[in-house]
Every structure is written in C-alpha cells, then in structure tokens.
Short mmCIF file of C-alpha atoms in Angstrom, two decimals:
data_model
loop_
_atom_site.label_atom_id
_atom_site.label_comp_id
_atom_site.label_asym_id
_atom_site.label_seq_id
_atom_site.Cartn_x
_atom_site.Cartn_y
_atom_site.Cartn_z
CA THR P 78 -0.74 50.97 148.20
CA THR P 79 2.08 52.14 145.69
CA ASN P 80 1.89 54.89 143.11
CA GLU P 81 1.55 53.30 139.81
CA LEU P 82 2.04 54.41 136.06
CA VAL P 83 0.85 51.97 133.38
CA ILE P 84 1.77 52.75 129.65
CA ARG P 85 -0.29 50.51 127.28
CA VAL P 86 1.19 50.79 123.79
CA GLN P 87 -1.28 47.83 122.32
CA PRO P 88 -3.90 47.24 121.44
CA ASP P 89 -5.54 50.58 122.69
CA GLU P 90 -3.03 53.19 123.53
CA ALA P 91 -3.48 54.66 127.03
CA ILE P 92 -1.47 56.06 129.93
CA PHE P 93 -3.14 55.34 133.59
CA LEU P 94 -1.56 56.99 136.85
CA LYS P 95 -2.75 56.04 140.03
CA ILE P 96 -1.12 58.31 142.96
CA ASN P 97 -1.85 58.62 146.45
CA ASN P 98 -2.66 62.24 147.58
CA LYS P 99 -2.89 63.75 150.94
CA VAL P 100 -6.47 64.81 151.64
CA PRO P 101 -6.73 68.75 152.41
CA GLY P 102 -6.83 69.46 156.35
CA LEU P 103 -4.75 68.94 159.23
CA GLY P 104 -5.17 64.72 159.37
CA MET P 105 -2.71 62.65 157.51
CA ARG P 106 -5.15 60.89 155.53
CA LEU P 107 -4.38 59.67 152.09
CA ASP P 108 -6.69 59.18 149.13
CA ARG P 109 -6.06 57.68 145.69
CA SER P 110 -6.41 59.68 142.54
CA ASP P 111 -6.62 58.26 139.22
CA LEU P 112 -5.69 59.79 135.71
CA ASN P 113 -6.82 58.11 132.64
CA LEU P 114 -5.82 59.00 129.22
CA LEU P 115 -7.40 56.80 126.57
CA TYR P 116 -6.18 58.21 123.38
CA LYS P 117 -8.94 56.98 121.16
CA ALA P 118 -11.46 58.92 123.64
CA ARG P 119 -9.44 62.02 123.99
CA TYR P 120 -8.41 62.56 120.37
CA PRO P 121 -11.17 61.80 117.94
CA ILE P 122 -8.73 61.44 114.89
CA GLU P 123 -7.19 58.43 113.41
CA ILE P 124 -4.06 57.75 115.14
CA PRO P 125 -1.41 56.46 112.98
CA ASP P 126 -0.05 52.95 113.54
CA ALA P 127 3.27 52.95 114.94
CA TYR P 128 4.70 51.72 111.81
CA GLU P 129 3.30 54.04 109.58
CA ARG P 130 5.08 56.69 111.68
CA LEU P 131 8.44 54.77 111.68
CA ILE P 132 8.06 54.38 107.90
CA LEU P 133 7.29 58.26 107.35
CA ASP P 134 10.30 59.15 109.67
CA ALA P 135 12.75 56.99 107.36
CA ILE P 136 11.43 58.41 104.34
CA GLU P 137 12.00 61.79 105.62
CA GLY P 138 15.52 61.10 106.73
CA GLU P 139 14.55 61.52 110.60
CA ARG P 140 17.52 60.13 112.14
CA ARG P 141 16.33 60.66 116.15
CA LEU P 142 14.27 57.70 116.19
CA PHE P 143 17.12 55.18 114.47
CA ILE P 144 20.03 53.71 116.42
CA ARG P 145 23.63 55.01 114.92
CA SER P 146 26.41 52.10 114.57
CA ASP P 147 28.26 53.19 117.32
CA GLU P 148 25.36 52.61 119.55
CA LEU P 149 24.75 49.50 118.07
CA ASP P 150 28.49 48.42 118.70
CA ALA P 151 27.76 49.61 122.32
CA ALA P 152 24.47 47.49 122.85
CA TRP P 153 26.30 44.20 121.60
CA ALA P 154 29.36 44.66 123.81
CA LEU P 155 26.80 45.04 126.66
CA PHE P 156 24.54 42.25 125.72
CA THR P 157 26.92 39.69 123.97
CA PRO P 158 28.34 38.47 127.38
CA LEU P 159 24.53 38.08 129.05
CA LEU P 160 23.65 36.34 125.95
CA LYS P 161 26.62 33.97 126.04
CA GLU P 162 25.94 33.30 129.68
CA LEU P 163 22.37 32.50 129.28
CA GLU P 164 23.31 29.99 126.49
CA GLU P 165 25.92 28.33 128.58
CA LYS P 166 24.10 27.88 131.67
CA LYS P 167 21.00 26.98 129.61
CA ILE P 168 18.88 29.66 131.57
CA ALA P 169 15.21 29.57 130.04
CA PRO P 170 12.81 32.43 130.16
CA GLU P 171 9.98 32.31 132.62
CA LEU P 172 6.84 31.69 130.32
CA TYR P 173 3.58 33.35 131.19
CA PRO P 174 0.22 33.53 129.79
CA TYR P 175 -0.65 36.13 127.11
CA GLY P 176 -2.68 38.86 128.62
CA SER P 177 -1.44 38.32 132.21
CA ARG P 178 0.62 40.40 134.37
CA GLY P 179 3.75 38.77 133.55
CA PRO P 180 5.64 35.91 135.24
CA VAL P 181 5.18 34.79 138.63
CA GLY P 182 8.96 35.36 139.54
CA ALA P 183 8.22 39.01 139.16
CA HIS P 184 5.73 39.01 141.88
CA TYR P 185 8.46 37.50 144.19
CA LEU P 186 11.17 39.70 142.85
CA ALA P 187 8.94 42.72 143.75
CA ALA P 188 7.93 41.56 147.01
CA LYS P 189 11.71 40.85 147.84
CA HIS P 190 12.02 44.67 147.31
CA GLY P 191 8.90 45.78 149.40
CA VAL P 192 7.18 46.54 146.18
CA ARG P 193 3.55 45.29 145.51
CA TRP P 194 2.98 44.30 141.97
CA GLY P 195 -0.50 45.64 141.22
CA ASP P 196 -2.90 43.86 139.28
CA LEU P 197 -4.15 46.67 137.23
CA ILE P 198 -5.14 44.16 134.01
CA ASP P 199 -8.87 43.97 134.96
CA GLU P 200 -8.93 47.82 136.00
CA TYR P 201 -7.53 49.17 132.93
CA SER P 202 -8.82 46.81 130.20
#
C-alpha cells in the first residue's frame, strides 16, 4: 500500500499520516504506522475559527496571508486562458456526492499513474 497524508480542514481539524516502515531485523517485512493528530484531542483549548484568525490578521496589518496585486495579475494571466477554454468547450465539472472521496475520474487518473486512491473516509471520520 502507499503512504498517505490526510489534512482535514473541516469540520474537525486533523492531520493523519500513514507510512510504511521496515520492521527491524534482517528481513524485508513492512509494517504500517499511523500518526493521528486530532487538534481537539491534543489541544484542550478553543481553536479560533479560520475567519476569526483572518480578520484579526487584517486588522493587525499582517500582509503575509493576503495576495498582492502583482500576484493577482499573474494568477489571472495563468487561469484566464484555462477558464476561457473550459467555457468554449463547455467542459462541465465532474460532480460527486458531498462527503465522498471525490469524483470517480480521480480514481481512474490515479490508477493511470500507478497510484491507489485510498478510501480513508471511514477510517478518519
């Protein structure tokens, strides 16, 4: 199996890491190790909402989390042709159910490149 890093932003912030390790000794046996960091369990304090932090940074004049006008211009220069092509060719996004692992096409794309799109939703809910 593949190593996996899952970063869950909402509803409960968490980071999960599944990694394959060589079992100590002369053999070549692998064992899977899990690292789970559930913020609510690890830090018994109220974690500010993402927008609370963002608004506070704006009030304090913290610029590192905000995009500059030259960055915005570069982003538009990059994405405008892509958006135009999507519109001209009428390419629709592939819809998928809320809470699922994403569109079915993602599984095929991953398989095409030899990667297994793991089913972690039940394991880390």
